[in-house]
Protein backbone atom coordinates (compact mmCIF):
# COMPACT_ATOMS: atom_id res chain seq x y z
CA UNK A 1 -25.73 9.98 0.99
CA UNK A 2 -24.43 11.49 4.17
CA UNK A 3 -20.98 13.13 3.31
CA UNK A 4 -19.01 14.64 6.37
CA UNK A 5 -15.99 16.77 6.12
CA UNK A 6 -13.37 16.34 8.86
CA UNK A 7 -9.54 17.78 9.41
CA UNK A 8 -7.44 16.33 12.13
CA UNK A 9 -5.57 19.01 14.22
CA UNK A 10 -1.83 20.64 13.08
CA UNK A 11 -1.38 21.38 17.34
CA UNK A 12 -1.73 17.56 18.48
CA UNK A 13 1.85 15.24 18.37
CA UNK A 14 1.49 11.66 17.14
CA UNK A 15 3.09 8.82 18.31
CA UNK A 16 5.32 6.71 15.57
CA UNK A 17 4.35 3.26 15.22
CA UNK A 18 7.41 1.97 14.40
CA UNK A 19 9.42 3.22 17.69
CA UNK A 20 7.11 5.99 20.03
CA UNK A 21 8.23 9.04 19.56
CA UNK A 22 6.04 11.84 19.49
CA UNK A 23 6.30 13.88 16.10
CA UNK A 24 4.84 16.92 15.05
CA UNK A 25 6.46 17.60 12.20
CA UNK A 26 4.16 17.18 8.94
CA UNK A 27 5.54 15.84 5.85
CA UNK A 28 1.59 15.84 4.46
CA UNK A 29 -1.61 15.83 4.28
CA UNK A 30 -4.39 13.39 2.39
CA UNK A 31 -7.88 12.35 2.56
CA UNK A 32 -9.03 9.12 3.78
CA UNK A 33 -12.67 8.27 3.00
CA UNK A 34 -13.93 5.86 5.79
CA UNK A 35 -17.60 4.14 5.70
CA UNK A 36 -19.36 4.59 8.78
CA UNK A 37 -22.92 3.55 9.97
CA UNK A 38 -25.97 4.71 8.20
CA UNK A 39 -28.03 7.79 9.79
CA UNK A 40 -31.98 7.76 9.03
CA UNK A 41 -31.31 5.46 6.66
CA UNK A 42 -28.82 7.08 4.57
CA UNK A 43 -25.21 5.78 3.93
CA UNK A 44 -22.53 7.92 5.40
CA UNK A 45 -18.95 8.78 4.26
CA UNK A 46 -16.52 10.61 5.81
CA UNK A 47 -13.98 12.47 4.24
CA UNK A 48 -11.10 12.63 7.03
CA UNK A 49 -7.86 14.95 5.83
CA UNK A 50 -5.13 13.20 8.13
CA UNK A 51 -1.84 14.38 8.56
CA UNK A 52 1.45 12.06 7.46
CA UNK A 53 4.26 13.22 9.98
CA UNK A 54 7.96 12.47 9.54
CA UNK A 55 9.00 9.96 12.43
CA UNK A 56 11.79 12.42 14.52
CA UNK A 57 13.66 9.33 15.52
CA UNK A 58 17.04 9.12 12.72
CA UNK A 59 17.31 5.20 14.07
CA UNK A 60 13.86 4.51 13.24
CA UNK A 61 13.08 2.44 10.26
CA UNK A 62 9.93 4.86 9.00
CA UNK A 63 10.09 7.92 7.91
CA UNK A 64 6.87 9.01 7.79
CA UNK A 65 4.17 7.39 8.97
CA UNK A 66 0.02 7.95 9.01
CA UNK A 67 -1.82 9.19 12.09
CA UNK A 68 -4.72 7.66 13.29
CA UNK A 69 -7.70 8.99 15.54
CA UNK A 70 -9.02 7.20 17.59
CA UNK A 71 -12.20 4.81 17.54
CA UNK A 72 -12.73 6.25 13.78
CA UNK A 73 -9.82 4.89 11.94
CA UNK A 74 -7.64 1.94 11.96
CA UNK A 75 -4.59 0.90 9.63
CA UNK A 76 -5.12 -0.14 6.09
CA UNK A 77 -9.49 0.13 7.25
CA UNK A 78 -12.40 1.82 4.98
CA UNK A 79 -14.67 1.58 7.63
CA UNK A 80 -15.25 2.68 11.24
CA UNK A 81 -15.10 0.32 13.97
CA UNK A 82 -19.03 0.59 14.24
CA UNK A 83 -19.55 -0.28 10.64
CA UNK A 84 -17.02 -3.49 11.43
CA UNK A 85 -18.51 -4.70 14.19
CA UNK A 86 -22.30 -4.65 11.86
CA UNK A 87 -20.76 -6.30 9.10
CA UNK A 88 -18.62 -8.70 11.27
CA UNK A 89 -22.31 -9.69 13.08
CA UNK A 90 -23.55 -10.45 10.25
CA UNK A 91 -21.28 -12.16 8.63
CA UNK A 92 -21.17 -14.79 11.90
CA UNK A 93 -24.89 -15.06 11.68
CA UNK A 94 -25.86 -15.68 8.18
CA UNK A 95 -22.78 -16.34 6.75
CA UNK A 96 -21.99 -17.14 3.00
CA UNK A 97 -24.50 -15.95 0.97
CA UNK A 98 -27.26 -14.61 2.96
CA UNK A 99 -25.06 -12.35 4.44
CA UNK A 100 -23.74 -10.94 1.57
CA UNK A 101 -27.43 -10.49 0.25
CA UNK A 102 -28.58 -8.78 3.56
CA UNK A 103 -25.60 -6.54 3.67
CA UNK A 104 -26.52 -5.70 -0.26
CA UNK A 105 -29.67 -3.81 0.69
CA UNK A 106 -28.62 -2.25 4.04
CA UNK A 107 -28.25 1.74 3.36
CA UNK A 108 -24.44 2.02 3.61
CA UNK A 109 -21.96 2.54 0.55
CA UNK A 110 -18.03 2.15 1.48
CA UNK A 111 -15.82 4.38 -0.94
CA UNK A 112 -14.11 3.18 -4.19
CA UNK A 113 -15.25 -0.44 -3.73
CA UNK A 114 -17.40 -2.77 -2.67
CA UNK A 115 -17.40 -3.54 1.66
């Protein structure tokens, strides 16, 4: 397995979800392990630290929220959009069970469960 080690940057503001202000204050940091496309045939992890700002905004329903980067992670996702859009294909052309036994053998692992 392919294991890469990312950090997001401290310098950068993030939007809240909940109402658009730009924060940069950081409540926290944690490490998201997303599933992306295989690389000479060996499944690849990343291991993204991402910060969790506190939303600036005191009339704002969230407190803190996640930040995302973009065209690697989504909301509540284990995998990149890449890996989505492979398993998605699949799934529309074989469906049901064939799918699921192609996408068995492919060289790709997604972290703590099954894709």
């Amino acid at each position: 397995m392919l294991r890469i080690t990312a950090f997001t940057r401290d310098d950068v503001s993030q939007p809240c979800p909940g109402c658009g202000q730009m924060s940069d204050w950081t409540h926290s940091r944690y490490a998201r392990h997303v599933a992306d496309e295989a690389v000479g045939g060996r499944p690849v992890v990343i291991d993204l630290s991402v910060r969790r700002p506190y939303c600036e905004n005191p009339a704002c329903p969230r407190k803190t929220f996640v930040e995302q980067v973009d065209g690697l992670t989504k909301r509540y996702q284990r995998r990149t959009p890449a890996l989505r859009r492979i398993v998605e294909a699949v799934a529309v052309a074989l469906a049901d069970s064939a799918g699921a036994r192609l996408l068995a053998v492919l060289p790709r692992r997604c972290p703590g469960r099954r894709c």
